[in-house]
Coordinates of C-alpha atoms in Angstrom, one line a residue:
X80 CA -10.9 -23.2 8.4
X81 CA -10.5 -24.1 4.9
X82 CA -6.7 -23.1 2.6
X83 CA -7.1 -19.4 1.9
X84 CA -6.1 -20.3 -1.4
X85 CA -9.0 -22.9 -3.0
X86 CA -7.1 -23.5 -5.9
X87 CA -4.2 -25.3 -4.2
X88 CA -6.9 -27.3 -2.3
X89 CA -8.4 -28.4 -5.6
X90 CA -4.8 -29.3 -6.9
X91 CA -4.5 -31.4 -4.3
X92 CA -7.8 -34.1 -5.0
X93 CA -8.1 -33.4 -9.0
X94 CA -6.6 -36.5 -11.0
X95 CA -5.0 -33.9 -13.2
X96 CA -2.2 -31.7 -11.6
X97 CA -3.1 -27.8 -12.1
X98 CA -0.7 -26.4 -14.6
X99 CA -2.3 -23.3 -14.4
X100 CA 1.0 -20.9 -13.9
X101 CA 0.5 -18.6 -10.4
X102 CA 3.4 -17.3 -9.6
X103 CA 6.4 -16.1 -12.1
X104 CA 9.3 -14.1 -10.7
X105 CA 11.8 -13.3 -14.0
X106 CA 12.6 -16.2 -16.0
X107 CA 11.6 -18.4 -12.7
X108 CA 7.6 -19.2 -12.0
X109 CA 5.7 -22.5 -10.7
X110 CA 2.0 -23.7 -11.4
X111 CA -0.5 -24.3 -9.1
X112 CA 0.2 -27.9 -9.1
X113 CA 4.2 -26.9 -8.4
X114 CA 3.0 -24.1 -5.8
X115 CA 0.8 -26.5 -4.0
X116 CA 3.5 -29.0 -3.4
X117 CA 6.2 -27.3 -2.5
X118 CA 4.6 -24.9 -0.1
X119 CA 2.7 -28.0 1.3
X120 CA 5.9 -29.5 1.8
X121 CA 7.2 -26.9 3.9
X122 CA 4.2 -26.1 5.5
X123 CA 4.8 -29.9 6.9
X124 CA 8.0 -28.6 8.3
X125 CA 7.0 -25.6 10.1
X126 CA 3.6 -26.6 11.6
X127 CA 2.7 -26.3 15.2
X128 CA 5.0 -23.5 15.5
X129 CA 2.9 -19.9 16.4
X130 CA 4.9 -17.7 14.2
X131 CA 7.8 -18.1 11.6
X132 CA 9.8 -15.1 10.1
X133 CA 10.1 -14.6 6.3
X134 CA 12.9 -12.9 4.8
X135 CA 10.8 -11.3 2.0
X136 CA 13.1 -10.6 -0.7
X137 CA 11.0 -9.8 -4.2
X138 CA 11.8 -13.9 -5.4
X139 CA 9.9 -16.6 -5.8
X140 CA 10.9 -18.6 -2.3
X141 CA 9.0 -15.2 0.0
X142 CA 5.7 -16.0 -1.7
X143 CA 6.4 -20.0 -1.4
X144 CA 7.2 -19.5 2.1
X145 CA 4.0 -17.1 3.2
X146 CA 1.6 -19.3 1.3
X147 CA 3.2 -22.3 3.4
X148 CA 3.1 -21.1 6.4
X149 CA -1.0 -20.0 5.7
X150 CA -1.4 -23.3 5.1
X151 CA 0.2 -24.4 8.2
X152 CA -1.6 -22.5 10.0
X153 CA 1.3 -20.5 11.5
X154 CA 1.7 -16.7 11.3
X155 CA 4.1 -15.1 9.3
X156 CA 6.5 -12.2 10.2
X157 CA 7.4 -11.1 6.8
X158 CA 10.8 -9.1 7.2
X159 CA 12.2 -6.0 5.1
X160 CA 15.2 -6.8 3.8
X161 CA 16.5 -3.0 4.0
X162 CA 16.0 -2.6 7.8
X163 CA 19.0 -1.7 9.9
X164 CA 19.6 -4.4 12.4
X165 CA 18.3 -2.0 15.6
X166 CA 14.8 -2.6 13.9
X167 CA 15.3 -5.8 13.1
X168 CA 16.9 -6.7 16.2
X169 CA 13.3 -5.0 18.1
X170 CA 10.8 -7.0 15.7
X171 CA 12.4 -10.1 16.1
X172 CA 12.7 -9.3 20.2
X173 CA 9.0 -8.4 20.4
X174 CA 7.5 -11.1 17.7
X175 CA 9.6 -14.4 18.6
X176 CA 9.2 -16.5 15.5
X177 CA 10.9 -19.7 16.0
X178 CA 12.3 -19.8 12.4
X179 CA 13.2 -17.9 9.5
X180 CA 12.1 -18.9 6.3
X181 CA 15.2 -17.6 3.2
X182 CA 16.1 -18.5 0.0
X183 CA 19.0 -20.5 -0.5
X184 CA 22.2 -18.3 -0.4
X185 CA 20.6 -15.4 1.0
X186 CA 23.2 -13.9 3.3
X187 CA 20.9 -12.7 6.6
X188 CA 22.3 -10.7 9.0
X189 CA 22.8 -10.3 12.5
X190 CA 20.1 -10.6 14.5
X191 CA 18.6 -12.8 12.1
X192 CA 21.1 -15.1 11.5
X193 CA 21.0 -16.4 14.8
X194 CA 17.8 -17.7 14.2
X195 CA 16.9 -21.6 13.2
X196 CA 17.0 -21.2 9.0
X197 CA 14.7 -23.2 7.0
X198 CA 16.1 -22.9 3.0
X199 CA 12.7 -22.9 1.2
X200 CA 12.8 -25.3 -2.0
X201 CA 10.7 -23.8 -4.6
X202 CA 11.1 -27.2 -6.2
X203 CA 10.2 -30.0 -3.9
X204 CA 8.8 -32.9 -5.2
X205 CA 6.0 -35.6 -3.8
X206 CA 2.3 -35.7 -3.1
X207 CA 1.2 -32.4 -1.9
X208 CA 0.1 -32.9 2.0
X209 CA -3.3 -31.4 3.4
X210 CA -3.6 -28.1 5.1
X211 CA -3.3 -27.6 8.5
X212 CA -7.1 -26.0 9.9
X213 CA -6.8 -22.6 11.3
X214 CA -9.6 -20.5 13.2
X215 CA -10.6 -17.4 11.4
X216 CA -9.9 -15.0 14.0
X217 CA -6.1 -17.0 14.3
X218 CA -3.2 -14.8 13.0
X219 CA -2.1 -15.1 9.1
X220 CA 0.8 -12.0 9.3
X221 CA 2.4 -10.2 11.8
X222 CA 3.2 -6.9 9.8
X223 CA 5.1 -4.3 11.7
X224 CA 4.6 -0.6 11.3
X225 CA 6.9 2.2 10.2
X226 CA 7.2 3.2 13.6
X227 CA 6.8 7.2 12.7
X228 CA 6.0 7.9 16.5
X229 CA 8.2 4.9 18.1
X230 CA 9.6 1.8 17.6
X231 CA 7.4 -0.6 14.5
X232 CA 4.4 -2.3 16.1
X233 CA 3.6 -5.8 15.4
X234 CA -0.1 -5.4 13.4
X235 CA -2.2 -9.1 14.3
X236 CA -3.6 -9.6 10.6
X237 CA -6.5 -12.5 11.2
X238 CA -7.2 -15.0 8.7
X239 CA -10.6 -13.2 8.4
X240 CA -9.4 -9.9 7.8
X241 CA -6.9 -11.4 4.6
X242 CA -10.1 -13.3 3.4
X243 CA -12.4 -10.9 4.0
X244 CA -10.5 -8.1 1.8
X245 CA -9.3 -10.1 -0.9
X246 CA -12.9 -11.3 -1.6
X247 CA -14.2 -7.6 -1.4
X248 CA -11.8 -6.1 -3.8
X249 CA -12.7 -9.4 -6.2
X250 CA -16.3 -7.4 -6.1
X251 CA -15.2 -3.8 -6.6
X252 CA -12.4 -5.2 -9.2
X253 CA -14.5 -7.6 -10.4
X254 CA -10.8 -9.6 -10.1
X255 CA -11.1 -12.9 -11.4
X256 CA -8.9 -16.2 -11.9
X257 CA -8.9 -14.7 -15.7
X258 CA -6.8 -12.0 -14.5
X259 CA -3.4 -11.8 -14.9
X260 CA -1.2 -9.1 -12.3
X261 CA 1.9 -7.7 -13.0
X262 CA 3.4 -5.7 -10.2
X263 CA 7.4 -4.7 -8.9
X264 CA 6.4 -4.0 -5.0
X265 CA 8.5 -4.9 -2.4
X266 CA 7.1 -8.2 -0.6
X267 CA 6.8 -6.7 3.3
X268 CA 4.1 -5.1 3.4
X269 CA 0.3 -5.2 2.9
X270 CA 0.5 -3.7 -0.7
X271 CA 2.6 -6.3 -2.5
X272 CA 2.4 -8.9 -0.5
X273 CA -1.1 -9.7 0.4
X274 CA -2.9 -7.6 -2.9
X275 CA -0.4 -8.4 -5.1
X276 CA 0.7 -12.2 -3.9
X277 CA -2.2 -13.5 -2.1
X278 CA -4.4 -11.9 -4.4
X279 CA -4.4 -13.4 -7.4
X280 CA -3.5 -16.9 -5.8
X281 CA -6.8 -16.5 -3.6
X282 CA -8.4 -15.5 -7.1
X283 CA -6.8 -18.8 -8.9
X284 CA -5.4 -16.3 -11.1
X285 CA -1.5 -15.7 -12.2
X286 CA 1.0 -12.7 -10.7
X287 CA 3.8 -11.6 -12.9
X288 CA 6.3 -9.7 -10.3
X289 CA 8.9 -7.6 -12.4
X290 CA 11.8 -8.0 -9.2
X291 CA 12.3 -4.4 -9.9
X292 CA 10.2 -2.2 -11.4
X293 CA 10.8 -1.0 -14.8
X294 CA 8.9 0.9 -17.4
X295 CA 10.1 -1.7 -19.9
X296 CA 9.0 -4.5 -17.5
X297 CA 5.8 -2.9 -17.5
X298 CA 5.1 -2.5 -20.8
X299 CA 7.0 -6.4 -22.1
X300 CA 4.0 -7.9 -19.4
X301 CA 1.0 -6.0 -20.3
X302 CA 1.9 -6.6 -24.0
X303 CA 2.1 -10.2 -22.8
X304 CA -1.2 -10.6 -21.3
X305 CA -1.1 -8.8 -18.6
X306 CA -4.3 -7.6 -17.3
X307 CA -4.0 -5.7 -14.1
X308 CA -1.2 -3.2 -12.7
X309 CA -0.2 -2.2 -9.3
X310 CA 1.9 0.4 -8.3
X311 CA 2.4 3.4 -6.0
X312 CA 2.6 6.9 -7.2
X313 CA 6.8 7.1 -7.7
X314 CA 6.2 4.1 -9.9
X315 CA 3.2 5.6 -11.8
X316 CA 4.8 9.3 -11.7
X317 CA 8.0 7.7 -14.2
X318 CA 5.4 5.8 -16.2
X319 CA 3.8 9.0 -16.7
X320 CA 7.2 11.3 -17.1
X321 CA 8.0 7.8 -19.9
X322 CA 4.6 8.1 -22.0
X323 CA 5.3 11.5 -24.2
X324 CA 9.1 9.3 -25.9
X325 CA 7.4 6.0 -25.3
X326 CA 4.4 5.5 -27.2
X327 CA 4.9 1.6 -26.8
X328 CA 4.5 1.9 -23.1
X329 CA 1.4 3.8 -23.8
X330 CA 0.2 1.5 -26.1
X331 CA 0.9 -1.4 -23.2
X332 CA -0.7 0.4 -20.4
X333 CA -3.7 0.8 -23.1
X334 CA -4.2 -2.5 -22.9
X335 CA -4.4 -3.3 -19.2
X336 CA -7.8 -4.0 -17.6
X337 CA -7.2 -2.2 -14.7
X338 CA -4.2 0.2 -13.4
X339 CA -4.4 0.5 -9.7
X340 CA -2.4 3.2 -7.8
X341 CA -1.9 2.5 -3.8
X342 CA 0.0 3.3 -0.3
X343 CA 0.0 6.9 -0.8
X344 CA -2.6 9.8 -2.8
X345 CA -1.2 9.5 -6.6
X346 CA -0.8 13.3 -7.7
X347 CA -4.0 14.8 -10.0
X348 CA -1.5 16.0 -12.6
X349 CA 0.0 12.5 -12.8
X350 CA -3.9 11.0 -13.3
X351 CA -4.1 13.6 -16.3
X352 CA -0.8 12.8 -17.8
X353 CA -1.6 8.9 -18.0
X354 CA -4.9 9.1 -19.1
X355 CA -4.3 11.1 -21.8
X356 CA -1.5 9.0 -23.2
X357 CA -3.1 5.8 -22.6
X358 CA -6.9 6.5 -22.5
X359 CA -7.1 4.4 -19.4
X360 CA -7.2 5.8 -16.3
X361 CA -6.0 4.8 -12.7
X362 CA -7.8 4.1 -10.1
X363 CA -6.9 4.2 -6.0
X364 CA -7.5 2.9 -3.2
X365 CA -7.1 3.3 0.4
X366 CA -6.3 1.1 3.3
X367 CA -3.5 0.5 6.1
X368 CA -1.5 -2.2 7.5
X369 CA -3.9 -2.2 10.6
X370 CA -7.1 -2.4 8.4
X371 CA -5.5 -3.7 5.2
X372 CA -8.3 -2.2 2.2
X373 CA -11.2 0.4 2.8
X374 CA -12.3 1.7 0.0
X375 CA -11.7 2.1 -3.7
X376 CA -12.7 3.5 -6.5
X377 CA -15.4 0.6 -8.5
X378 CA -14.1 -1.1 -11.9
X379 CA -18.1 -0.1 -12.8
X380 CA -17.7 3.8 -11.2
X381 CA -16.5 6.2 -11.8
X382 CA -12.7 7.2 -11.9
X383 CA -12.5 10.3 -10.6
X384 CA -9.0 11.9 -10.1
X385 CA -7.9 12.2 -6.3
X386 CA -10.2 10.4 -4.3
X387 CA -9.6 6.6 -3.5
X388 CA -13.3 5.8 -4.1
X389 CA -16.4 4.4 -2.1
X390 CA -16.3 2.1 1.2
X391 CA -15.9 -1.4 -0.1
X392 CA -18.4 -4.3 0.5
X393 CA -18.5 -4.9 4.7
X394 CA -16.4 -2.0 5.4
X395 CA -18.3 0.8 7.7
X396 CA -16.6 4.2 7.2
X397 CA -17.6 7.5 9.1
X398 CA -15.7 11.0 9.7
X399 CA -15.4 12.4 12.5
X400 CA -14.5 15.9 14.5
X401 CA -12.0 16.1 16.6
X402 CA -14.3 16.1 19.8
X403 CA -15.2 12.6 17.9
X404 CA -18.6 13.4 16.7
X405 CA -19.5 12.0 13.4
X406 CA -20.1 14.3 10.6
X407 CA -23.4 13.5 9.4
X408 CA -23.9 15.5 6.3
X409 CA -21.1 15.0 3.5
X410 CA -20.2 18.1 1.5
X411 CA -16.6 17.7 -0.4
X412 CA -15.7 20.3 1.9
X413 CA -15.8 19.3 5.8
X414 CA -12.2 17.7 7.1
X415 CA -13.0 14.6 9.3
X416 CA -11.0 11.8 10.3
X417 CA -11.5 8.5 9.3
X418 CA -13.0 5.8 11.3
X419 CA -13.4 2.2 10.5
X420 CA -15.4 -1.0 11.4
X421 CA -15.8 -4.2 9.4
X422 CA -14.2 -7.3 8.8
X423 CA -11.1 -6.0 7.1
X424 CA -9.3 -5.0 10.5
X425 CA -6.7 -6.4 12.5
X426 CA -7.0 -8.0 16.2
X427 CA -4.3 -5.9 17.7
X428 CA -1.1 -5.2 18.2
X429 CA 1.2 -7.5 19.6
X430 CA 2.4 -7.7 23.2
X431 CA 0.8 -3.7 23.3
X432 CA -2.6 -3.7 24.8
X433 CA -2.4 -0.2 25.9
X434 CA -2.1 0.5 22.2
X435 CA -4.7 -1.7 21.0
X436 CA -7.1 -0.1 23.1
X437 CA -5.9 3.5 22.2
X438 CA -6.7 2.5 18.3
X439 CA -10.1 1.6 18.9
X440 CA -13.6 3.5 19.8
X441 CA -15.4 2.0 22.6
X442 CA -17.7 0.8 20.1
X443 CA -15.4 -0.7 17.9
X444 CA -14.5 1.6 15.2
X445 CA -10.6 1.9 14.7
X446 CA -8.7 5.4 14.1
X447 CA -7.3 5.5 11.1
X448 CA -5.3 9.0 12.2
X449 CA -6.2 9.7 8.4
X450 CA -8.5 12.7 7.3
X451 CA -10.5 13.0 4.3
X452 CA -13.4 15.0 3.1
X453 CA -16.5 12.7 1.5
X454 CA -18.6 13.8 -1.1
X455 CA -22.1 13.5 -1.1
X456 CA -22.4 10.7 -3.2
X457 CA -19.9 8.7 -0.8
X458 CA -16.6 9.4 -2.7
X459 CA -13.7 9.6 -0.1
X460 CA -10.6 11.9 -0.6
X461 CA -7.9 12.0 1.8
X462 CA -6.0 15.3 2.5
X463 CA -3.7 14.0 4.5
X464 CA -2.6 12.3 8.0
X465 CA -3.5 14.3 11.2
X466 CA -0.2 14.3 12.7
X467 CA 1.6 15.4 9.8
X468 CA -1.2 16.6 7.3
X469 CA -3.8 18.9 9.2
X470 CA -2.5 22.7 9.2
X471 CA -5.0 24.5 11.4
X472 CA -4.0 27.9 10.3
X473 CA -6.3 31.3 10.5
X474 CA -9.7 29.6 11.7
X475 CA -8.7 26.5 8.8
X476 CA -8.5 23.5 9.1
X477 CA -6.3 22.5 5.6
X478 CA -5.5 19.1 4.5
X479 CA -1.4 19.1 2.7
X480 CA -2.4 17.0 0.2
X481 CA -4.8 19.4 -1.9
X482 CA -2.0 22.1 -2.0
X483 CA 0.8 19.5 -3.0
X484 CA -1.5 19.2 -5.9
X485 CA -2.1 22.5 -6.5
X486 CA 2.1 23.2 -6.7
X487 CA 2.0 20.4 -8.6
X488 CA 0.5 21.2 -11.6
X489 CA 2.8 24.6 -11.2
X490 CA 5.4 24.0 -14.5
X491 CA 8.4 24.8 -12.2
X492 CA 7.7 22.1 -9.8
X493 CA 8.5 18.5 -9.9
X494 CA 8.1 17.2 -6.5
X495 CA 6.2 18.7 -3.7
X496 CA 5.2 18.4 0.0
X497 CA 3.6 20.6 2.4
X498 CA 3.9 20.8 6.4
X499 CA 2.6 23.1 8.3
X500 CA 4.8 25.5 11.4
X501 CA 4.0 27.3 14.5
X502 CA 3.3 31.1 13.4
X503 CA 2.1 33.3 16.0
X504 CA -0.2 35.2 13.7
X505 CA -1.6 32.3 12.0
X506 CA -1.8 29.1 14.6
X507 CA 0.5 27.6 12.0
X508 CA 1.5 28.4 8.1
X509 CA 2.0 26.6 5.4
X510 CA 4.9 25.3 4.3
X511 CA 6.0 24.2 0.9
X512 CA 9.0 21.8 0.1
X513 CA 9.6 22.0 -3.6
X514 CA 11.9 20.1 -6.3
X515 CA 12.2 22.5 -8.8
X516 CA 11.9 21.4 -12.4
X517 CA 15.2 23.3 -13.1
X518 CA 17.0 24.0 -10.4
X519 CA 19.0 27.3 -11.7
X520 CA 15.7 29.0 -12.0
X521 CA 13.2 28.0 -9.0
X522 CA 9.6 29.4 -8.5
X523 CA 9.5 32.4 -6.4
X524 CA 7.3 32.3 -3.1
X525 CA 5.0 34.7 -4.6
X526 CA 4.8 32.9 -8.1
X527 CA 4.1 30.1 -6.3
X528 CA 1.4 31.1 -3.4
X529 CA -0.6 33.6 -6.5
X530 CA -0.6 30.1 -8.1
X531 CA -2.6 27.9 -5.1
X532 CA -4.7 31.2 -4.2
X533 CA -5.9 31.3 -7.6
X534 CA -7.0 27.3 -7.9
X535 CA -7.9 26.8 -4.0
X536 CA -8.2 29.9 -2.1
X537 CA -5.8 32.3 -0.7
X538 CA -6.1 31.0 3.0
X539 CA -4.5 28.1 1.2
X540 CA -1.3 29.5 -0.5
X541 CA 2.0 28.2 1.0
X542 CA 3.9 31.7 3.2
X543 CA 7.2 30.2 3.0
X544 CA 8.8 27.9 0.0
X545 CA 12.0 26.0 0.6
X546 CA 13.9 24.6 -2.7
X547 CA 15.8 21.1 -2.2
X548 CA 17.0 18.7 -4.3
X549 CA 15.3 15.6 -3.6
X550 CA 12.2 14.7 -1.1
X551 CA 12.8 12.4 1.6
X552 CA 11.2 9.2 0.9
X553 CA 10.9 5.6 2.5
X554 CA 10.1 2.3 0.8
X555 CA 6.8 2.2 -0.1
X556 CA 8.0 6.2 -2.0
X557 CA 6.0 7.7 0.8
X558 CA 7.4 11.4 1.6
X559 CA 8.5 11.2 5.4
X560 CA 7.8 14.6 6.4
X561 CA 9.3 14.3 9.8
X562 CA 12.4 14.2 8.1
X563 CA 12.0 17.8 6.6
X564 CA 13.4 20.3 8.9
X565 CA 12.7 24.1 9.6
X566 CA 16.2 24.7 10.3

């Protein structure tokens, strides 16, 4: 198989060198010509090894060493920085990469330390070597779970599925090597790393990464050029809570081509807030580790607030009951879970073929565990997961997330999540977990469940309302509702 990324391959034969720029981290960035050499360098040094860890620290060395070990052909493990060492310790157990790929100075710990440490020099210098071929269906990442039910599980990520999702979001985006991405997401996961890395690399564009994200890193790059945004909804929820002192950051955002939201639903009230401010509005999309993207909402469609959009090009999508038989006609309303087929997916878990086959249909579509409602013009919106998300309460079936949204545009509340507990009345009632806007003077239970009756219905107002200070939340700003106890 051909580089992933044709823009290093052409660096490599042009007279010329590319000094395009495609990667800038701060003050610190490298051309294609630069990027082709130095990650063809180090590919050299890793090759004919079957997986290599990366410690994926936001800098400039992660995305040199992932791009080098795709063109080695050698899968990489990319590595969150913040993990204790009891998950660290169980993903390098069950993955076994023979190196691990750092920055110089990077102090690793223990277990990774006592692996064989490659320094990656951004900076190398010499004739850029040639790629090493790789089968499509050969493993590009090894991206491991959160591990909600269990320890993480190692997610096979095919060459294929990484080509194959990248090129299909170049269609609905209509992404080109014009485009210029600026973006602060942490480089472990599907979201920054392989949309916002391999991305605009695949594109022959440039990415812009902010090391942390900022409003004011936001607004200095979309003033400088700019184009495209990604973020997740914690991200977009202080660029929104920024706009009404901040009309420069409104002014930036104004600018942008496209401002994408990602990894988890972005509020309704937060979609309003921006779009008013900025005239632009943000679209979502939705996808997985296991199937990286699904769907999105079109550069040419129509933005519409909560839903992530229509399947993208090659991607099969179908709801389905819980007995698992499709729903055949779409009506906003009916709750299904999602099932996927298409190129996009991943081969499998590693070294767990008893959950491999437990994620799959016998005819091949994968279960996403995610339920949404589709419209009848083939909009999805998701209401939420169906371990955590589905309340079955009174005859209902009710997704969390179109109540969170509901409390959310209550005046009181800040933050909100919904879960739902056993009730011997009800099957289960709703549960709300607020942030109150001021915490001296919290919405009542009534105030609040007269609020959702009147916008949803009442079989959808919360029966009990706990006040806390903060919402448990993990990396990606995800609320971890398992954390959120009934005691």
């Amino acid at each position: 198989m051909s580089s992933l990324f044709p823009a290093l391959s052409d660096g490599r034969t042009d007279a010329r060198p590319d000094a395009r720029p495609a990667l800038r981290f701060g003050d610190r960035s490298l051309t294609y010509a630069e990027l082709a050499v130095a990650a063809g360098a180090l590919a050299d040094r890793i090759a004919g090894h079957a997986r290599v860890a990366v410690w994926a620290t936001p800098a400039l060395e992660t995305a040199v060493a992932v791009v080098a070990a795709l063109e080695a052909g050698v899968a990489a493990v990319p590595l969150n920085p913040k993990s204790g060492e009891k998950e660290l310790g169980h993903i390098l157990t069950d993955s076994a990469p023979a190196l691990v790929l750092a920055a110089p100075g990077d102090e690793l710990p223990p277990p990774v330390s006592d692996l064989n440490r490659i320094d990656v020099d951004v900076r190398a210098t010499g004739p850029a070597p040639g790629t090493n071929p790789s089968d499509d269906e050969a493993p590009a990442l090894v991206v491991y779970t959160s591990g909600t039910t269990g320890p993480p599980k190692g997610a096979l990520i095919p060459r294929r599925a990484v080509a194959a999702t990248l090129d299909a979001l170049a269609d609905a985006w209509q992404w080109t090597g014009d485009d210029v991405l600026v973006h602060g997401l942490p480089l472990f996961h599907v979201h920054g790393l392989v949309l916002g890395i391999l991305g605009p690399l695949r594109r022959g564009g440039c990415v812009r990464h902010l090391g942390r994200f900022t409003t004011e890193g936001v607004a200095r790059e979309l003033n400088a050029g700019a184009t495209m945004l990604f973020g997740v909804p914690t991200m977009y929820h202080r660029i929104a809570q920024a706009l009404s002192d901040d009309p420069e950051l409104a002014k930036a955002l104004g600018r942008a081509r496209l401002l994408v939201s990602g990894s988890a639903a972005l509020p309704v009230h937060d979609h309003e807030r921006i779009a008013a401010a900025t005239g632009r509005r943000v679209i979502e999309r939705y996808g997985m580790t296991e199937t990286l993207m699904n769907t999105s909402v079109r550069a040419d469609g129509e933005p519409r607030a909560g839903t992530v959009g229509v399947p993208l090009p090659g991607v099969e999508l179908r709801l389905v009951e819980e007995d698992g038989a499709p729903i055949t006609s779409y009506d906003g309303e009916t709750v299904g879970e999602i099932q996927v087929r298409g190129p996009n997916l991943f081969t499998g878990y590693l070294n767990r073929p008893d959950a491999t086959t437990a994620a799959f249909t016998a005819d091949g579509w994968f279960r996403t565990g995610d339920m949404a409602v589709r419209d009848p013009d083939g909009y999805v919106r998701i209401v939420g997961r169906k371990a955590t998300d589905l309340i079955k309460s009174g005859g209902y079936k009710i997704g969390a997330g179109e109540i969170e949204n509901a409390l959310l545009e209550h005046p009181g509340v800040r933050e909100a999540a919904v879960t739902g507990e056993p009730d011997a009345d009800l099957g289960e009632r709703i549960v709300a977990w607020i942030v109150p806007a001021d915490p001296q003077a919290p919405p009542s239970t009534e105030e609040l469940a007269d609020h959702v009756a009147a916008r949803l219905a009442p079989h959808k107002r919360p029966r009990v309302v706990h006040h806390l200070d903060a919402l448990p939340r993990n990396d990606m700003g995800k609320i971890m509702k398992r954390a959120l106890s009934h005691d």
